[in-house]
mmCIF file of C-alpha atoms in Angstrom:
data_model
loop_
_atom_site.group_PDB
_atom_site.id
_atom_site.type_symbol
_atom_site.label_atom_id
_atom_site.label_comp_id
_atom_site.label_asym_id
_atom_site.label_seq_id
_atom_site.Cartn_x
_atom_site.Cartn_y
_atom_site.Cartn_z
ATOM 1 C CA UNK A 1 -2.350 13.310 11.858
ATOM 2 C CA UNK A 2 -1.607 14.903 15.200
ATOM 3 C CA UNK A 3 -1.300 13.453 18.654
ATOM 4 C CA UNK A 4 -4.964 14.056 19.342
ATOM 5 C CA UNK A 5 -5.812 12.215 16.136
ATOM 6 C CA UNK A 6 -3.551 9.293 16.983
ATOM 7 C CA UNK A 7 -4.935 8.895 20.487
ATOM 8 C CA UNK A 8 -8.484 9.108 19.145
ATOM 9 C CA UNK A 9 -8.159 5.795 17.283
ATOM 10 C CA UNK A 10 -10.342 3.270 19.060
ATOM 11 C CA UNK A 11 -12.442 6.036 20.614
ATOM 12 C CA UNK A 12 -14.364 7.176 17.552
ATOM 13 C CA UNK A 13 -16.056 5.385 14.673
ATOM 14 C CA UNK A 14 -13.600 4.874 11.827
ATOM 15 C CA UNK A 15 -14.438 6.319 8.443
ATOM 16 C CA UNK A 16 -11.863 6.536 5.668
ATOM 17 C CA UNK A 17 -11.599 9.993 4.163
ATOM 18 C CA UNK A 18 -12.027 10.426 0.442
ATOM 19 C CA UNK A 19 -9.048 11.751 -1.465
ATOM 20 C CA UNK A 20 -9.523 15.515 -1.598
ATOM 21 C CA UNK A 21 -7.081 16.201 -4.422
ATOM 22 C CA UNK A 22 -8.157 14.106 -7.381
ATOM 23 C CA UNK A 23 -6.250 15.687 -10.260
ATOM 24 C CA UNK A 24 -4.784 13.128 -12.629
ATOM 25 C CA UNK A 25 -1.387 13.029 -14.295
ATOM 26 C CA UNK A 26 -2.191 11.879 -17.822
ATOM 27 C CA UNK A 27 -0.553 11.428 -21.191
ATOM 28 C CA UNK A 28 -2.610 14.287 -22.672
ATOM 29 C CA UNK A 29 -2.335 16.501 -19.597
ATOM 30 C CA UNK A 30 -6.079 17.203 -19.562
ATOM 31 C CA UNK A 31 -6.023 18.182 -15.863
ATOM 32 C CA UNK A 32 -3.022 20.410 -16.425
ATOM 33 C CA UNK A 33 -0.540 17.756 -15.326
ATOM 34 C CA UNK A 34 1.036 15.981 -18.323
ATOM 35 C CA UNK A 35 3.160 12.864 -17.843
ATOM 36 C CA UNK A 36 6.816 13.899 -18.006
ATOM 37 C CA UNK A 37 10.065 12.397 -16.808
ATOM 38 C CA UNK A 38 11.605 14.013 -13.716
ATOM 39 C CA UNK A 39 8.699 16.399 -13.189
ATOM 40 C CA UNK A 40 6.931 14.639 -10.317
ATOM 41 C CA UNK A 41 7.975 13.122 -7.007
ATOM 42 C CA UNK A 42 6.116 10.218 -5.446
ATOM 43 C CA UNK A 43 5.963 10.612 -1.669
ATOM 44 C CA UNK A 44 5.279 7.423 0.269
ATOM 45 C CA UNK A 45 5.652 5.650 3.560
ATOM 46 C CA UNK A 46 6.816 2.050 3.379
ATOM 47 C CA UNK A 47 4.557 1.451 6.377
ATOM 48 C CA UNK A 48 1.366 2.440 4.556
ATOM 49 C CA UNK A 49 -0.430 -0.217 2.487
ATOM 50 C CA UNK A 50 -2.053 2.399 0.238
ATOM 51 C CA UNK A 51 1.324 3.978 -0.532
ATOM 52 C CA UNK A 52 2.978 0.581 -0.945
ATOM 53 C CA UNK A 53 0.712 -0.079 -3.925
ATOM 54 C CA UNK A 54 2.362 2.824 -5.725
ATOM 55 C CA UNK A 55 5.873 1.709 -4.744
ATOM 56 C CA UNK A 56 5.250 -1.763 -6.177
ATOM 57 C CA UNK A 57 3.619 -0.460 -9.368
ATOM 58 C CA UNK A 58 6.431 2.020 -9.985
ATOM 59 C CA UNK A 59 9.011 -0.730 -9.629
ATOM 60 C CA UNK A 60 7.189 -3.328 -11.750
ATOM 61 C CA UNK A 61 6.715 -0.768 -14.526
ATOM 62 C CA UNK A 62 10.317 0.422 -14.363
ATOM 63 C CA UNK A 63 9.424 4.031 -13.659
ATOM 64 C CA UNK A 64 12.309 4.623 -11.230
ATOM 65 C CA UNK A 65 14.332 6.736 -13.712
ATOM 66 C CA UNK A 66 11.334 8.941 -14.551
ATOM 67 C CA UNK A 67 9.523 9.250 -11.212
ATOM 68 C CA UNK A 68 11.622 9.917 -8.131
ATOM 69 C CA UNK A 69 10.705 8.513 -4.720
ATOM 70 C CA UNK A 70 10.561 10.209 -1.323
ATOM 71 C CA UNK A 71 10.199 7.935 1.711
ATOM 72 C CA UNK A 72 8.746 9.473 4.864
ATOM 73 C CA UNK A 73 9.525 8.492 8.437
ATOM 74 C CA UNK A 74 7.097 5.723 9.454
ATOM 75 C CA UNK A 75 6.470 7.435 12.796
ATOM 76 C CA UNK A 76 4.605 10.701 12.377
ATOM 77 C CA UNK A 77 4.578 13.645 14.743
ATOM 78 C CA UNK A 78 1.857 16.261 15.186
ATOM 79 C CA UNK A 79 2.526 17.576 11.662
ATOM 80 C CA UNK A 80 2.032 14.160 10.070
ATOM 81 C CA UNK A 81 4.460 12.688 7.505
ATOM 82 C CA UNK A 82 7.970 14.053 7.897
ATOM 83 C CA UNK A 83 11.304 13.612 6.115
ATOM 84 C CA UNK A 84 13.479 12.861 9.118
ATOM 85 C CA UNK A 85 15.062 9.896 7.309
ATOM 86 C CA UNK A 86 16.857 12.345 4.998
ATOM 87 C CA UNK A 87 19.974 14.376 5.864
ATOM 88 C CA UNK A 88 19.008 17.521 7.735
ATOM 89 C CA UNK A 89 15.425 16.306 7.994
ATOM 90 C CA UNK A 90 14.546 17.688 4.569
ATOM 91 C CA UNK A 91 13.527 15.956 1.381
ATOM 92 C CA UNK A 92 16.551 16.467 -0.900
ATOM 93 C CA UNK A 93 14.441 17.205 -3.994
ATOM 94 C CA UNK A 94 11.505 19.183 -2.628
ATOM 95 C CA UNK A 95 13.479 20.860 0.140
ATOM 96 C CA UNK A 96 10.646 20.484 2.650
ATOM 97 C CA UNK A 97 10.568 19.025 6.148
ATOM 98 C CA UNK A 98 6.918 17.922 6.114
ATOM 99 C CA UNK A 99 4.629 16.677 3.358
ATOM 100 C CA UNK A 100 2.033 19.137 4.661
ATOM 101 C CA UNK A 101 4.113 21.931 3.103
ATOM 102 C CA UNK A 102 3.294 20.593 -0.379
ATOM 103 C CA UNK A 103 -0.381 20.388 0.625
ATOM 104 C CA UNK A 104 -0.273 23.993 1.840
ATOM 105 C CA UNK A 105 1.165 25.155 -1.475
ATOM 106 C CA UNK A 106 -1.780 23.525 -3.212
ATOM 107 C CA UNK A 107 -4.493 24.735 -0.826
ATOM 108 C CA UNK A 108 -3.801 26.994 2.132
ATOM 109 C CA UNK A 109 -5.609 25.875 5.243
ATOM 110 C CA UNK A 110 -6.706 22.542 3.766
ATOM 111 C CA UNK A 111 -8.843 20.991 6.543
ATOM 112 C CA UNK A 112 -8.277 17.328 5.716
ATOM 113 C CA UNK A 113 -5.502 14.984 6.732
ATOM 114 C CA UNK A 114 -2.109 14.731 5.052
ATOM 115 C CA UNK A 115 -1.967 11.336 3.370
ATOM 116 C CA UNK A 116 0.327 9.179 1.274
ATOM 117 C CA UNK A 117 0.796 8.275 -1.498
ATOM 118 C CA UNK A 118 1.104 11.799 -2.790
ATOM 119 C CA UNK A 119 2.297 13.058 -6.156
ATOM 120 C CA UNK A 120 4.085 16.403 -5.926
ATOM 121 C CA UNK A 121 4.992 18.704 -8.812
ATOM 122 C CA UNK A 122 8.731 19.315 -8.376
ATOM 123 C CA UNK A 123 8.998 22.717 -10.139
ATOM 124 C CA UNK A 124 6.231 24.309 -8.055
ATOM 125 C CA UNK A 125 6.441 22.136 -4.946
ATOM 126 C CA UNK A 126 2.657 21.758 -5.059
ATOM 127 C CA UNK A 127 0.684 18.619 -4.338
ATOM 128 C CA UNK A 128 -0.929 17.241 -7.495
ATOM 129 C CA UNK A 129 -2.950 14.304 -6.176
ATOM 130 C CA UNK A 130 -3.403 12.079 -3.154
ATOM 131 C CA UNK A 131 -5.941 9.822 -4.879
ATOM 132 C CA UNK A 132 -4.562 6.439 -3.799
ATOM 133 C CA UNK A 133 -7.232 4.567 -5.762
ATOM 134 C CA UNK A 134 -6.320 6.257 -9.041
ATOM 135 C CA UNK A 135 -2.563 6.863 -8.870
ATOM 136 C CA UNK A 136 -1.553 3.265 -9.604
ATOM 137 C CA UNK A 137 -4.104 2.827 -12.373
ATOM 138 C CA UNK A 138 -2.699 5.908 -14.081
ATOM 139 C CA UNK A 139 0.866 4.684 -13.640
ATOM 140 C CA UNK A 140 -0.197 1.541 -15.509
ATOM 141 C CA UNK A 141 -2.199 3.202 -18.280
ATOM 142 C CA UNK A 142 -1.142 6.855 -18.675
ATOM 143 C CA UNK A 143 2.611 6.545 -18.116
ATOM 144 C CA UNK A 144 3.180 3.874 -20.768
ATOM 145 C CA UNK A 145 5.599 6.021 -22.791
ATOM 146 C CA UNK A 146 7.969 5.919 -19.826
ATOM 147 C CA UNK A 147 7.548 2.232 -18.927
ATOM 148 C CA UNK A 148 10.608 0.010 -19.098
ATOM 149 C CA UNK A 149 10.982 -2.463 -21.932
ATOM 150 C CA UNK A 150 9.231 -5.650 -20.838
ATOM 151 C CA UNK A 151 6.934 -3.930 -18.333
ATOM 152 C CA UNK A 152 3.829 -6.000 -17.495
ATOM 153 C CA UNK A 153 0.324 -4.831 -18.324
ATOM 154 C CA UNK A 154 -1.087 -4.457 -14.820
ATOM 155 C CA UNK A 155 -4.520 -3.245 -15.943
ATOM 156 C CA UNK A 156 -5.241 -5.032 -19.240
ATOM 157 C CA UNK A 157 -8.166 -3.521 -21.135
ATOM 158 C CA UNK A 158 -9.894 -6.845 -21.732
ATOM 159 C CA UNK A 159 -9.900 -7.732 -18.026
ATOM 160 C CA UNK A 160 -10.741 -4.409 -16.406
ATOM 161 C CA UNK A 161 -14.344 -5.184 -15.478
ATOM 162 C CA UNK A 162 -13.274 -8.339 -13.648
ATOM 163 C CA UNK A 163 -10.280 -6.618 -12.048
ATOM 164 C CA UNK A 164 -12.493 -3.743 -10.874
ATOM 165 C CA UNK A 165 -15.006 -6.139 -9.330
ATOM 166 C CA UNK A 166 -12.341 -8.115 -7.477
ATOM 167 C CA UNK A 167 -10.646 -4.932 -6.274
ATOM 168 C CA UNK A 168 -13.936 -3.482 -5.021
ATOM 169 C CA UNK A 169 -14.619 -6.588 -2.928
ATOM 170 C CA UNK A 170 -11.045 -6.700 -1.620
ATOM 171 C CA UNK A 171 -11.173 -3.019 -0.712
ATOM 172 C CA UNK A 172 -14.467 -3.170 1.134
ATOM 173 C CA UNK A 173 -13.862 -6.313 3.172
ATOM 174 C CA UNK A 174 -10.077 -6.668 3.388
ATOM 175 C CA UNK A 175 -8.052 -3.504 2.635
ATOM 176 C CA UNK A 176 -10.445 -1.274 4.557
ATOM 177 C CA UNK A 177 -12.077 -4.021 6.596
ATOM 178 C CA UNK A 178 -9.029 -4.558 8.797
ATOM 179 C CA UNK A 179 -9.094 -0.856 9.688
ATOM 180 C CA UNK A 180 -12.799 -0.908 10.510
ATOM 181 C CA UNK A 181 -12.143 -3.845 12.817
ATOM 182 C CA UNK A 182 -9.031 -2.357 14.376
ATOM 183 C CA UNK A 183 -10.524 1.069 15.041
ATOM 184 C CA UNK A 184 -13.991 -0.136 16.062
ATOM 185 C CA UNK A 185 -15.477 1.560 19.105
ATOM 186 C CA UNK A 186 -18.185 -1.014 19.882
ATOM 187 C CA UNK A 187 -18.216 -4.794 20.066
ATOM 188 C CA UNK A 188 -20.851 -5.271 17.366
ATOM 189 C CA UNK A 189 -19.031 -2.904 15.016
ATOM 190 C CA UNK A 190 -15.813 -4.846 15.530
ATOM 191 C CA UNK A 191 -17.415 -8.275 15.139
ATOM 192 C CA UNK A 192 -19.148 -7.338 11.889
ATOM 193 C CA UNK A 193 -15.973 -5.926 10.373
ATOM 194 C CA UNK A 194 -13.801 -8.802 11.551
ATOM 195 C CA UNK A 195 -16.273 -11.390 10.275
ATOM 196 C CA UNK A 196 -16.310 -9.610 6.915
ATOM 197 C CA UNK A 197 -12.515 -9.721 6.699
ATOM 198 C CA UNK A 198 -12.337 -13.463 7.186
ATOM 199 C CA UNK A 199 -15.396 -14.236 5.076
ATOM 200 C CA UNK A 200 -13.768 -12.453 2.144
ATOM 201 C CA UNK A 201 -10.372 -14.041 2.801
ATOM 202 C CA UNK A 202 -11.962 -17.493 2.702
ATOM 203 C CA UNK A 203 -13.603 -16.674 -0.627
ATOM 204 C CA UNK A 204 -10.316 -15.385 -1.990
ATOM 205 C CA UNK A 205 -8.629 -18.566 -0.801
ATOM 206 C CA UNK A 206 -11.155 -20.619 -2.731
ATOM 207 C CA UNK A 207 -10.579 -18.503 -5.833
ATOM 208 C CA UNK A 208 -6.803 -18.855 -5.557
ATOM 209 C CA UNK A 209 -6.817 -22.570 -4.853
ATOM 210 C CA UNK A 210 -6.954 -23.311 -8.570
ATOM 211 C CA UNK A 211 -5.284 -20.281 -10.131
ATOM 212 C CA UNK A 212 -2.020 -18.547 -9.399
ATOM 213 C CA UNK A 213 -3.273 -14.954 -9.632
ATOM 214 C CA UNK A 214 -6.559 -13.213 -8.920
ATOM 215 C CA UNK A 215 -7.481 -12.379 -12.517
ATOM 216 C CA UNK A 216 -6.144 -14.296 -15.505
ATOM 217 C CA UNK A 217 -2.734 -15.952 -15.515
ATOM 218 C CA UNK A 218 -0.600 -12.842 -14.943
ATOM 219 C CA UNK A 219 -0.035 -10.265 -12.230
ATOM 220 C CA UNK A 220 -2.525 -7.398 -12.227
ATOM 221 C CA UNK A 221 -3.398 -4.399 -10.098
ATOM 222 C CA UNK A 222 -5.741 -6.681 -8.127
ATOM 223 C CA UNK A 223 -2.823 -8.774 -6.845
ATOM 224 C CA UNK A 224 -0.920 -5.679 -5.787
ATOM 225 C CA UNK A 225 -3.861 -4.412 -3.751
ATOM 226 C CA UNK A 226 -4.435 -7.699 -1.953
ATOM 227 C CA UNK A 227 -0.721 -8.248 -1.313
ATOM 228 C CA UNK A 228 -0.230 -4.993 0.580
ATOM 229 C CA UNK A 229 -2.796 -6.109 3.167
ATOM 230 C CA UNK A 230 -1.651 -9.735 3.327
ATOM 231 C CA UNK A 231 1.996 -8.830 3.889
ATOM 232 C CA UNK A 232 0.958 -6.803 6.962
ATOM 233 C CA UNK A 233 -1.536 -9.321 8.264
ATOM 234 C CA UNK A 234 0.401 -11.383 10.792
ATOM 235 C CA UNK A 235 2.780 -8.547 11.683
ATOM 236 C CA UNK A 236 0.114 -6.000 12.635
ATOM 237 C CA UNK A 237 -3.488 -6.770 11.705
ATOM 238 C CA UNK A 238 -3.708 -10.095 13.544
ATOM 239 C CA UNK A 239 -2.756 -8.632 16.915
ATOM 240 C CA UNK A 240 -2.916 -4.842 16.731
ATOM 241 C CA UNK A 241 -6.231 -4.776 14.832
ATOM 242 C CA UNK A 242 -7.640 -7.904 16.534
ATOM 243 C CA UNK A 243 -8.176 -9.735 13.223
ATOM 244 C CA UNK A 244 -7.177 -12.948 14.933
ATOM 245 C CA UNK A 245 -9.513 -15.744 13.895
ATOM 246 C CA UNK A 246 -6.462 -17.226 12.214
ATOM 247 C CA UNK A 247 -3.070 -16.094 10.987
ATOM 248 C CA UNK A 248 -2.197 -15.781 7.338
ATOM 249 C CA UNK A 249 0.490 -18.395 7.933
ATOM 250 C CA UNK A 250 -2.272 -20.813 9.014
ATOM 251 C CA UNK A 251 -4.145 -20.603 5.712
ATOM 252 C CA UNK A 252 -2.304 -22.850 3.227
ATOM 253 C CA UNK A 253 -3.567 -21.212 0.024
ATOM 254 C CA UNK A 254 -3.311 -17.547 0.994
ATOM 255 C CA UNK A 255 0.033 -18.055 2.733
ATOM 256 C CA UNK A 256 1.469 -19.725 -0.354
ATOM 257 C CA UNK A 257 -0.006 -17.009 -2.599
ATOM 258 C CA UNK A 258 1.441 -14.230 -0.441
ATOM 259 C CA UNK A 259 4.878 -15.882 -0.375
ATOM 260 C CA UNK A 260 4.780 -16.326 -4.145
ATOM 261 C CA UNK A 261 4.215 -12.592 -4.568
ATOM 262 C CA UNK A 262 6.732 -11.674 -1.871
ATOM 263 C CA UNK A 263 9.411 -13.633 -3.711
ATOM 264 C CA UNK A 264 8.513 -12.015 -7.053
ATOM 265 C CA UNK A 265 10.803 -9.081 -7.947
ATOM 266 C CA UNK A 266 8.962 -5.846 -7.285
ATOM 267 C CA UNK A 267 7.011 -7.065 -4.260
ATOM 268 C CA UNK A 268 9.085 -8.313 -1.322
ATOM 269 C CA UNK A 269 12.023 -6.114 -2.230
ATOM 270 C CA UNK A 270 9.853 -3.052 -1.489
ATOM 271 C CA UNK A 271 8.655 -4.285 1.934
ATOM 272 C CA UNK A 272 10.114 -2.939 5.180
ATOM 273 C CA UNK A 273 8.684 -4.827 8.158
ATOM 274 C CA UNK A 274 10.491 -2.541 10.593
ATOM 275 C CA UNK A 275 8.715 0.520 9.173
ATOM 276 C CA UNK A 276 5.398 -1.340 9.133
ATOM 277 C CA UNK A 277 5.542 -2.460 12.745
ATOM 278 C CA UNK A 278 6.857 0.793 14.180
ATOM 279 C CA UNK A 279 4.207 2.836 12.377
ATOM 280 C CA UNK A 280 1.197 0.859 13.526
ATOM 281 C CA UNK A 281 2.291 0.168 17.092
ATOM 282 C CA UNK A 282 3.854 3.570 17.821
ATOM 283 C CA UNK A 283 1.476 5.895 15.968
ATOM 284 C CA UNK A 284 -1.893 4.374 16.908
ATOM 285 C CA UNK A 285 -1.633 5.304 20.585
ATOM 286 C CA UNK A 286 -5.395 5.174 20.965
ATOM 287 C CA UNK A 287 -5.279 1.379 20.711
ATOM 288 C CA UNK A 288 -1.667 0.771 21.793
ATOM 289 C CA UNK A 289 -1.018 3.462 24.419
ATOM 290 C CA UNK A 290 2.332 2.030 25.544
ATOM 291 C CA UNK A 291 3.801 2.266 22.037
ATOM 292 C CA UNK A 292 5.546 -1.065 22.571
ATOM 293 C CA UNK A 293 6.490 -2.797 19.312
ATOM 294 C CA UNK A 294 6.263 -6.606 19.493
ATOM 295 C CA UNK A 295 9.277 -8.738 18.620
ATOM 296 C CA UNK A 296 7.377 -11.214 16.439
ATOM 297 C CA UNK A 297 6.359 -12.732 14.198
ATOM 298 C CA UNK A 298 9.289 -14.684 12.827
ATOM 299 C CA UNK A 299 9.670 -13.489 9.238
ATOM 300 C CA UNK A 300 11.832 -16.324 7.932
ATOM 301 C CA UNK A 301 8.829 -18.159 6.464
ATOM 302 C CA UNK A 302 8.367 -15.508 3.790
ATOM 303 C CA UNK A 303 11.317 -16.985 1.916
ATOM 304 C CA UNK A 304 10.140 -20.600 2.115
ATOM 305 C CA UNK A 305 8.989 -22.637 -0.910
ATOM 306 C CA UNK A 306 5.416 -21.972 -2.003
ATOM 307 C CA UNK A 307 4.955 -24.327 -5.021
ATOM 308 C CA UNK A 308 2.501 -21.915 -6.645
ATOM 309 C CA UNK A 309 4.401 -22.206 -9.915
ATOM 310 C CA UNK A 310 2.758 -25.624 -10.267
ATOM 311 C CA UNK A 311 -0.475 -23.786 -11.103
ATOM 312 C CA UNK A 312 1.164 -22.270 -14.175
ATOM 313 C CA UNK A 313 0.748 -18.604 -14.871
ATOM 314 C CA UNK A 314 3.221 -16.066 -16.196
ATOM 315 C CA UNK A 315 3.935 -13.388 -13.612
ATOM 316 C CA UNK A 316 4.892 -10.716 -16.143
ATOM 317 C CA UNK A 317 2.897 -11.970 -19.109
ATOM 318 C CA UNK A 318 4.897 -11.397 -22.273
ATOM 319 C CA UNK A 319 7.234 -9.123 -20.337
ATOM 320 C CA UNK A 320 10.165 -9.582 -17.995
ATOM 321 C CA UNK A 321 10.949 -9.056 -14.297
ATOM 322 C CA UNK A 322 12.185 -5.637 -13.181
ATOM 323 C CA UNK A 323 15.916 -5.170 -12.734
ATOM 324 C CA UNK A 324 17.772 -4.698 -9.464
ATOM 325 C CA UNK A 325 16.467 -2.228 -6.914
ATOM 326 C CA UNK A 326 18.246 1.133 -7.278
ATOM 327 C CA UNK A 327 20.930 1.392 -4.558
ATOM 328 C CA UNK A 328 19.318 4.355 -2.840
ATOM 329 C CA UNK A 329 15.985 2.562 -2.518
ATOM 330 C CA UNK A 330 17.087 -0.775 -1.099
ATOM 331 C CA UNK A 331 15.473 -1.863 2.149
ATOM 332 C CA UNK A 332 17.113 -3.935 4.866
ATOM 333 C CA UNK A 333 17.137 -7.695 4.170
ATOM 334 C CA UNK A 334 13.678 -9.102 4.846
ATOM 335 C CA UNK A 335 12.519 -12.556 5.797
ATOM 336 C CA UNK A 336 14.828 -12.741 8.806
ATOM 337 C CA UNK A 337 13.716 -13.222 12.413
ATOM 338 C CA UNK A 338 12.525 -9.963 13.936
#
């Protein structure tokens, strides 16, 4: 998104764009993109909740050796996501300076925005898909031949209808709801979106008061999708997006649930609060024209006891936790005062 796009936030009605490139990477390669080790590169921003879903899924499933990771600068310029975190400002695998170059190789003059997560075909340098709703589901179901031993089943066949229903409600009111509130251009529009966020959060709190996870007694895709919004809530959505009826840390059930996930291998060890805060406060100049990044909140509470294990549940089902984070993908220690 360019400078004009960034400054337009808060001045135009927000509508999330549909993913334009919906090809799927599947075991049978029916779209022309078969699952294969070392063929694709997952491009993400640690600031983006939609991309963070893919980072968490990849780690939980142990796909690090088969699917490489490119992390973009959390602060975009007028050419959108850029690789200025890498030596020479180029992605070391794709050899490009901007993710838009992979989009251009797929479709010259593509009129839509450049979004993450994005799957790029390494041999051709072409974008394969930016379908954030589908990428993680395919990682869980189509990439099974490359999963680590002990990988959890994040989208179990017998629970998919329930998972889909929960995810649809979370998406509409929470994942996307915070954006509709934050980028609202009229008071009524804001109030309706904000009320919807907290109405759904209260319902989720009731659901989670008696069970450790959203669906069944193990982690699923539904937990991943809720977590990526909750972990950003107090740091950016409460203030920056004006979702401030209460803080996550003030809701005993949801705060304990979020801390439980944060302390589970594969979740908190992928979170970079510095990237999150700098992206939202410095990129969305339409609603934060000074670009000032707040010092708070204190992050130490994320590592506090949550007691959710008393509800039972088996985080990884019959499987095991993922191993250590690969050295090149480690983030700065989290849970410390900002």
